[in-house]
mmCIF file of C-alpha atoms in Angstrom:
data_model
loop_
_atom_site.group_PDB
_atom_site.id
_atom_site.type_symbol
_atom_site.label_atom_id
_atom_site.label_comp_id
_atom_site.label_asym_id
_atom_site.label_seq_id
_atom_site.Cartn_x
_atom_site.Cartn_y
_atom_site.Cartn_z
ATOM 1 C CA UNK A 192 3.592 -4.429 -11.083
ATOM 2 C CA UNK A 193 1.167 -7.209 -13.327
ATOM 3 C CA UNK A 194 -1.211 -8.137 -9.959
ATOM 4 C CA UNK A 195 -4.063 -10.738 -10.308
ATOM 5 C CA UNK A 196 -6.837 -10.108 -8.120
ATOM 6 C CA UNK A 197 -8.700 -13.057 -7.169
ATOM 7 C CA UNK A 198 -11.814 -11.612 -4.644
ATOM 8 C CA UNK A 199 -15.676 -12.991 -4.873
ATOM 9 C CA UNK A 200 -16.871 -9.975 -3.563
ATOM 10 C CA UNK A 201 -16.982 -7.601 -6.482
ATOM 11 C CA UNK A 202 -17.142 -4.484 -4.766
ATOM 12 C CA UNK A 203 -13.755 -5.299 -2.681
ATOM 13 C CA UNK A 204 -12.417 -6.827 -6.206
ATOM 14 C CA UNK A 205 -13.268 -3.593 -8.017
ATOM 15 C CA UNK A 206 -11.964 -1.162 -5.423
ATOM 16 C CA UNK A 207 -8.745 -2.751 -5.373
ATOM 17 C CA UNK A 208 -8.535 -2.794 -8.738
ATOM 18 C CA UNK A 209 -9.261 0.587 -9.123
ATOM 19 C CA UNK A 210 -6.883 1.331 -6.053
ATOM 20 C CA UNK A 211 -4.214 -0.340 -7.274
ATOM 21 C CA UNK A 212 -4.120 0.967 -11.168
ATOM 22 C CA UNK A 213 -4.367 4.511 -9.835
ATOM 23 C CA UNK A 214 -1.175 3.846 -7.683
ATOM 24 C CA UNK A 215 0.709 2.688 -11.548
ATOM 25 C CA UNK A 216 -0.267 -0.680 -11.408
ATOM 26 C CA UNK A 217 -1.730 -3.321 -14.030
ATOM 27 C CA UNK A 218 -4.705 -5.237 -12.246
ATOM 28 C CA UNK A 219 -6.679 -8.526 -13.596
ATOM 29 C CA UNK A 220 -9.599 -9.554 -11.916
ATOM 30 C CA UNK A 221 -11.373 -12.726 -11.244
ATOM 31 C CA UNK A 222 -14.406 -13.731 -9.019
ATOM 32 C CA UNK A 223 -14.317 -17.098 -8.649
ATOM 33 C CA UNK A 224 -11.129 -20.631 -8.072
ATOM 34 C CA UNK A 225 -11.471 -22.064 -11.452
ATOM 35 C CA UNK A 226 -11.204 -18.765 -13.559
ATOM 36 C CA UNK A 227 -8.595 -17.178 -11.279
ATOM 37 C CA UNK A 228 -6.174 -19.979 -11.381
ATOM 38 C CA UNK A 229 -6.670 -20.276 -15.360
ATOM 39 C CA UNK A 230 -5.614 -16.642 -14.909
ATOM 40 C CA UNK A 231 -2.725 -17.203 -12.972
ATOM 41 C CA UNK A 232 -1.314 -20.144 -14.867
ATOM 42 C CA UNK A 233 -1.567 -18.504 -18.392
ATOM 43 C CA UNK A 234 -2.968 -14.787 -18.240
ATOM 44 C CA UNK A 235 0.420 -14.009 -17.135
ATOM 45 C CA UNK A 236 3.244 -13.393 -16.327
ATOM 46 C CA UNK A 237 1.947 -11.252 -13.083
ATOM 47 C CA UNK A 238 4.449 -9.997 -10.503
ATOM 48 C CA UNK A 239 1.849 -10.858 -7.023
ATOM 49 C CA UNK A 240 -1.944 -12.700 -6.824
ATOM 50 C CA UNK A 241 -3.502 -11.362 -4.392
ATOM 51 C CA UNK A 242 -5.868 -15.014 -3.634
ATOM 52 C CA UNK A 243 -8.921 -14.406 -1.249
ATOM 53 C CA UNK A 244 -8.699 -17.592 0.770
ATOM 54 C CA UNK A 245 -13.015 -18.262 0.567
ATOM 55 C CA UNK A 246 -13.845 -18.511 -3.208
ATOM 56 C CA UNK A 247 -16.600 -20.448 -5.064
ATOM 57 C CA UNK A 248 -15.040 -23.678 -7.161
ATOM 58 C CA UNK A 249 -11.496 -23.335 -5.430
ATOM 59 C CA UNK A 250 -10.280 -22.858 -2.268
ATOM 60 C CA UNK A 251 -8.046 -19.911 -1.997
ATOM 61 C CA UNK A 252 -5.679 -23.083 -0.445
ATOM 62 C CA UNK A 253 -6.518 -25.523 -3.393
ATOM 63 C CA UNK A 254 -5.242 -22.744 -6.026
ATOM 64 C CA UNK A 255 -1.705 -22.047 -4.565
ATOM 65 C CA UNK A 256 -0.897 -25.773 -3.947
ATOM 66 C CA UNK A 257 -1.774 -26.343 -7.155
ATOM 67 C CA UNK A 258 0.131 -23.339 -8.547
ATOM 68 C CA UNK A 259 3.526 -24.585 -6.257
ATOM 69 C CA UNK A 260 3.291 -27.979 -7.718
ATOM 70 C CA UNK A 261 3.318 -26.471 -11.201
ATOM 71 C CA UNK A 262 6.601 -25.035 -10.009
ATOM 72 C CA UNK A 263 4.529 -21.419 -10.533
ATOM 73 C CA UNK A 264 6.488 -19.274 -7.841
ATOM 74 C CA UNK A 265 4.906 -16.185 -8.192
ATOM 75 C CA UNK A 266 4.198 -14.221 -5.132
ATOM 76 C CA UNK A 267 0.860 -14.964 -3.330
ATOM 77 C CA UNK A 268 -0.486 -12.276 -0.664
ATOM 78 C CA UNK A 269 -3.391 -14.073 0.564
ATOM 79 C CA UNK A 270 -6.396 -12.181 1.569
ATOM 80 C CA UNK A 271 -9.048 -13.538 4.052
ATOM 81 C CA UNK A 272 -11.774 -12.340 6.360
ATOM 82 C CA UNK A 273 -10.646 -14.891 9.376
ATOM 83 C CA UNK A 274 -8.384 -13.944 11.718
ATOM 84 C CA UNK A 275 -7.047 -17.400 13.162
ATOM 85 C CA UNK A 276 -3.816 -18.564 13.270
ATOM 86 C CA UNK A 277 -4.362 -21.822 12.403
ATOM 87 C CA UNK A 278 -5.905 -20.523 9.023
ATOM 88 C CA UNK A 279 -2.572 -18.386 8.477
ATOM 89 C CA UNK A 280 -0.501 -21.020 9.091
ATOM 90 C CA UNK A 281 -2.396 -23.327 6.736
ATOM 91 C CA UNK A 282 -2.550 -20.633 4.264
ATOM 92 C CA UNK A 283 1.602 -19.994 4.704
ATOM 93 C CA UNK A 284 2.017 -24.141 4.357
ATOM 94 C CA UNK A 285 0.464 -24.312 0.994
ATOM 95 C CA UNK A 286 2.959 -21.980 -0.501
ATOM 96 C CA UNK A 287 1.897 -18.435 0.468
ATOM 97 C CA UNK A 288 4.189 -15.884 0.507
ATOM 98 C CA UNK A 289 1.855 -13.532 2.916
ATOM 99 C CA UNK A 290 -1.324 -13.142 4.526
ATOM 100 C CA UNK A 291 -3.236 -10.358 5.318
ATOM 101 C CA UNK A 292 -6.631 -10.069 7.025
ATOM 102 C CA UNK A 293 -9.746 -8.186 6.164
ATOM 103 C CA UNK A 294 -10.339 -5.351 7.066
ATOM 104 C CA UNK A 295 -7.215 -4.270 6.330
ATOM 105 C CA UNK A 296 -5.884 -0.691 5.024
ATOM 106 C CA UNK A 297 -4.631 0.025 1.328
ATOM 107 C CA UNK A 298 -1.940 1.987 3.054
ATOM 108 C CA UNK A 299 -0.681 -1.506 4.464
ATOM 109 C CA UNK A 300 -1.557 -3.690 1.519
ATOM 110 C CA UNK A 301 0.606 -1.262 -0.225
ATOM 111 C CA UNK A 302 3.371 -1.758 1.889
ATOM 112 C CA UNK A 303 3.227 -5.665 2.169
ATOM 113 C CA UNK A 304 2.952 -5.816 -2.310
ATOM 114 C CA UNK A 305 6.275 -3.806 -1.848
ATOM 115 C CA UNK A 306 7.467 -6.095 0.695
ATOM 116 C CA UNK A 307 6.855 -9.315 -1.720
ATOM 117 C CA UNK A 308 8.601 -7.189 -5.016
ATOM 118 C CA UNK A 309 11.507 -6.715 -3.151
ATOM 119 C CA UNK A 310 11.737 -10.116 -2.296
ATOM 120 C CA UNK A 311 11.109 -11.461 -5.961
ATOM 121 C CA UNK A 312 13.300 -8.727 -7.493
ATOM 122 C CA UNK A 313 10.641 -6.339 -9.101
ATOM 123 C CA UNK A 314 11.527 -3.356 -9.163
ATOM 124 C CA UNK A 315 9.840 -0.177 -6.629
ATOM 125 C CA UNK A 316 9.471 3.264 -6.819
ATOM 126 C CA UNK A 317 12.262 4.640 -4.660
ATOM 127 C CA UNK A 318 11.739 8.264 -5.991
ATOM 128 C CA UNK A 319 8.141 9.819 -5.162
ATOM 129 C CA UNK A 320 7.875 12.890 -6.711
ATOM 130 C CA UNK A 321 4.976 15.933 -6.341
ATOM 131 C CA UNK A 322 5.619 18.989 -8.382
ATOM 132 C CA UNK A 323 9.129 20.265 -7.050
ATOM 133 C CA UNK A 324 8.475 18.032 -3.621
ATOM 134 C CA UNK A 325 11.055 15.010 -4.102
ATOM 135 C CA UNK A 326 11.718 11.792 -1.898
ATOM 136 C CA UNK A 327 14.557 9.709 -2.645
ATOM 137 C CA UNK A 328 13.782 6.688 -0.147
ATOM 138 C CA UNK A 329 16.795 4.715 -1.361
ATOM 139 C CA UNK A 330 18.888 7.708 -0.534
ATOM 140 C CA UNK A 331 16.807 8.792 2.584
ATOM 141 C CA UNK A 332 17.200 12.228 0.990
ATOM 142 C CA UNK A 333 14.100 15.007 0.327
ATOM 143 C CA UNK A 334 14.346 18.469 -1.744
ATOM 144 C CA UNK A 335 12.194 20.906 -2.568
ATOM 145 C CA UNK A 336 12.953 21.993 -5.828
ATOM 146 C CA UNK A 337 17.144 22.627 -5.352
ATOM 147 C CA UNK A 338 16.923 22.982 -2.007
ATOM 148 C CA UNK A 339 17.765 20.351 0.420
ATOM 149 C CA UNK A 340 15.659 19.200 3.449
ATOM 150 C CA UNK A 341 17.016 17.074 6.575
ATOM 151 C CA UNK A 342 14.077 15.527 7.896
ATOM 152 C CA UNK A 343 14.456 12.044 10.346
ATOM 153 C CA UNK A 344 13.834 8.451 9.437
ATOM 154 C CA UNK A 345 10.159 8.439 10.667
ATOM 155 C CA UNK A 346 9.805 11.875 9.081
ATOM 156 C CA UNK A 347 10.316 10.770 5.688
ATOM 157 C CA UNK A 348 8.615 7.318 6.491
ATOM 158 C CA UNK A 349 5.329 9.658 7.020
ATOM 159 C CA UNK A 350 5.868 11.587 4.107
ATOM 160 C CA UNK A 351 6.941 8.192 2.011
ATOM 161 C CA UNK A 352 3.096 7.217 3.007
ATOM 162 C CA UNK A 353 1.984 10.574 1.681
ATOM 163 C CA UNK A 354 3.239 10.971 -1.759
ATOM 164 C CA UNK A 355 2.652 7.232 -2.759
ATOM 165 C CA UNK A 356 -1.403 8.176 -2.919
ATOM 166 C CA UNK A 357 -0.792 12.107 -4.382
ATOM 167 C CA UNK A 358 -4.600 13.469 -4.156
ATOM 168 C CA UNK A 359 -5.552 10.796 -1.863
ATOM 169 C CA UNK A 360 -6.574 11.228 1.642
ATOM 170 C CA UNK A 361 -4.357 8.924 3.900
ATOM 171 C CA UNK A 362 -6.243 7.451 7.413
ATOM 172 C CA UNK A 363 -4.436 8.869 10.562
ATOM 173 C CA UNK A 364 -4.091 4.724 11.213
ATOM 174 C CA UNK A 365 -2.786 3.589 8.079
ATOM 175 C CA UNK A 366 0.029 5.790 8.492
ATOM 176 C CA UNK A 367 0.618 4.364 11.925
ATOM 177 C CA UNK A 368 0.021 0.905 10.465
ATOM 178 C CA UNK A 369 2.594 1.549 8.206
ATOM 179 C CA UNK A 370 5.363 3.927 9.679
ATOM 180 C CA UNK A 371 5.351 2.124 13.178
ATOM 181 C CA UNK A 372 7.115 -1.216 13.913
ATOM 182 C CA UNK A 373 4.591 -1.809 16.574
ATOM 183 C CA UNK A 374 1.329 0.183 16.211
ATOM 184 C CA UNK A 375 -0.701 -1.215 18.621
ATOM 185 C CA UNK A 376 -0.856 0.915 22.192
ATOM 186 C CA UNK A 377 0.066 3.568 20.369
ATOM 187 C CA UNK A 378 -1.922 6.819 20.145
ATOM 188 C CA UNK A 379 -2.881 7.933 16.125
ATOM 189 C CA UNK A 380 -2.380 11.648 16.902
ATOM 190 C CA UNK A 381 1.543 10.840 17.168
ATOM 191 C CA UNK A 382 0.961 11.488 13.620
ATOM 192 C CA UNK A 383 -0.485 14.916 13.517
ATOM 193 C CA UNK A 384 2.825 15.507 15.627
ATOM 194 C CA UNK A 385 5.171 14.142 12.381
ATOM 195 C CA UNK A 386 3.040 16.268 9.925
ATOM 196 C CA UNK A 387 3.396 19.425 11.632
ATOM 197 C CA UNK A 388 6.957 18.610 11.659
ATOM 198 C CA UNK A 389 7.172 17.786 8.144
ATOM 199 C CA UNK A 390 4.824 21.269 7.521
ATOM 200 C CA UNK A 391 7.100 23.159 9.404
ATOM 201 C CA UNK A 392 10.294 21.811 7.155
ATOM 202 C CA UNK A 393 8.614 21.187 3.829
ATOM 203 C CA UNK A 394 6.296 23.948 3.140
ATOM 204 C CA UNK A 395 6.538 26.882 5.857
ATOM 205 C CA UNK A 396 9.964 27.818 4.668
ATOM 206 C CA UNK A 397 8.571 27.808 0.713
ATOM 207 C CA UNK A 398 5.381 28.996 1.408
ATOM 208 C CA UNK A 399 3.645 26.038 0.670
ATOM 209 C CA UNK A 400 0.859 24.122 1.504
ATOM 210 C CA UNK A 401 1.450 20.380 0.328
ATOM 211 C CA UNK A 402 -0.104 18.429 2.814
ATOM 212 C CA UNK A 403 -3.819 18.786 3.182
ATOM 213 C CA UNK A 404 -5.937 17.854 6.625
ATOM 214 C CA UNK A 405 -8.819 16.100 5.530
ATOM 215 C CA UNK A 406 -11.211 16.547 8.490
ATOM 216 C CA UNK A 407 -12.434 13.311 10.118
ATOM 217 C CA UNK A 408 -10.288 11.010 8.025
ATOM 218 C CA UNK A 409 -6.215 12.310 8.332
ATOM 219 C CA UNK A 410 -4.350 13.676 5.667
ATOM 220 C CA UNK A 411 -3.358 14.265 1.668
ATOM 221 C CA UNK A 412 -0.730 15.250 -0.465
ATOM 222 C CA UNK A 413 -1.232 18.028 -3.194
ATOM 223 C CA UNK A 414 -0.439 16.162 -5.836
ATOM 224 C CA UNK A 415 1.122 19.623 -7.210
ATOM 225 C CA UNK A 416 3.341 19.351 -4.412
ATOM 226 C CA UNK A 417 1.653 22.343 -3.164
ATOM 227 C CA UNK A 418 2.159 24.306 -5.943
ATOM 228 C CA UNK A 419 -1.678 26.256 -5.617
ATOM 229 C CA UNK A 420 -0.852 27.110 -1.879
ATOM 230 C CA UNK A 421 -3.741 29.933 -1.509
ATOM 231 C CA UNK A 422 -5.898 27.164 -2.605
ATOM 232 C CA UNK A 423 -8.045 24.179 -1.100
ATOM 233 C CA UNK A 424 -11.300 23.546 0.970
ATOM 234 C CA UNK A 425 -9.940 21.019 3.076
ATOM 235 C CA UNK A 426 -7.669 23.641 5.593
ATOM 236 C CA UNK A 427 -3.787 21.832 4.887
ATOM 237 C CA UNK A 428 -2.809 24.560 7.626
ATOM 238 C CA UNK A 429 -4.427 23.504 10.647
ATOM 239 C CA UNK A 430 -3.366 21.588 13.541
ATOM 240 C CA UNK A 431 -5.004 18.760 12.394
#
């Protein structure tokens, strides 16, 4: 997807960007209202603006009202550091297509920019592949090279999460932000039960080693798929 960033706090700006291009997108950038909605009206066409809702010049309001009475439709994912509902709602009246709250995981930012592309008709990666690891979402179908693996619906939710960031270690709660309906209540290590499942179906029978434990964090796919099994610093076989 074309994505225009529009974040005063260049460090957040930049690590999205960077984030976001190393997932396949194309990021723009801008720090402040006036230049990001001069970006957004003609520095297009982007697919999502992702509009921090406290900028210097404009409002992160002020810039999609004014882009909705252009008749500008693109999708707006509207990123802010308060957490009252009032402010979402005001943010969801002024044309806003979604709202998310910082701090908030790239795992689940991830998920909501897919959310708003399926809505608008982009298209989204429905095959994630890592060396001869492939996950058909659309098909709810996994293989490892020829052969074919039955794993459940959360199953290949978990390892959906996983191959979207190959090489990237993946927070025990982002997953559970992101596989679970309702994550709150429930316990992170449910995950570490779903990766030894996946483990067990994935890579035990072809001696692999695809998903990594990355101690203190959660997890990350090989981006090899596993390929240099004997490999690895980061112990993929333990418990963890």
């Amino acid at each position: 997807m074309r994505i225009l960033v529009v974040e005063d706090e260049e460090g957040l700006a930049e690590s999205l960007r960077r984030g976001l291009s190393a997932d396949g997108h194309w990021v723009e950038t801008a720090h402040d209202g006036h230049r990001g909605l001069e970006l957004a009206r003609s520095g297009g066409p982007y697919d999502v603006v992702l509009l921090d809702l406290m900028l210097p010049g404009l409002s992160g309001y002020e810039i999609c009202a004014r882009l909705r009475a252009h008749g500008d439709r693109t999708p707006v994912l509207m990123l802010t550091a308060r957490d009252g509902e009032h402010d979402e709602a005001d943010g969801l009246d002024c044309g806003a297509d979604d709202y998310l709250t910082k701090p908030f995981s790239f795992v689940v930012l991830g998920a909501r920019l897919r959310a708003l592309a399926r809505r608008a008709g982009a298209p989204e990666r429905t095959t994630l592949q890592a060396g001869d690891l492939c996950l058909d979402r659309e098909a709810r179908r996994c293989r490892r090279g020829t052969a074919e693996i039955e794993l459940t619906a959360r199953e290949l939710a978990v390892l959906g999460c996983l191959m979207e960031r190959p090489g990237q270690a993946v927070a025990k709660q982002d997953i559970l932000d992101e596989v679970w309906e309702t994550p709150g209540g429930i316990d992170p290590n449910i995950v570490e039960v779903y990766v030894s499942s996946l483990r067990r179906k994935i890579d035990a029978p072809f001696g692999r080693r695809s998903i990594l434990t990355v101690h203190g964090t959660g997890y990350r796919m090989a981006a090899d798929g596993g390929g240099g099994a004997g490999r690895g610093a980061d112990g993929g076989g333990g418990a963890g």
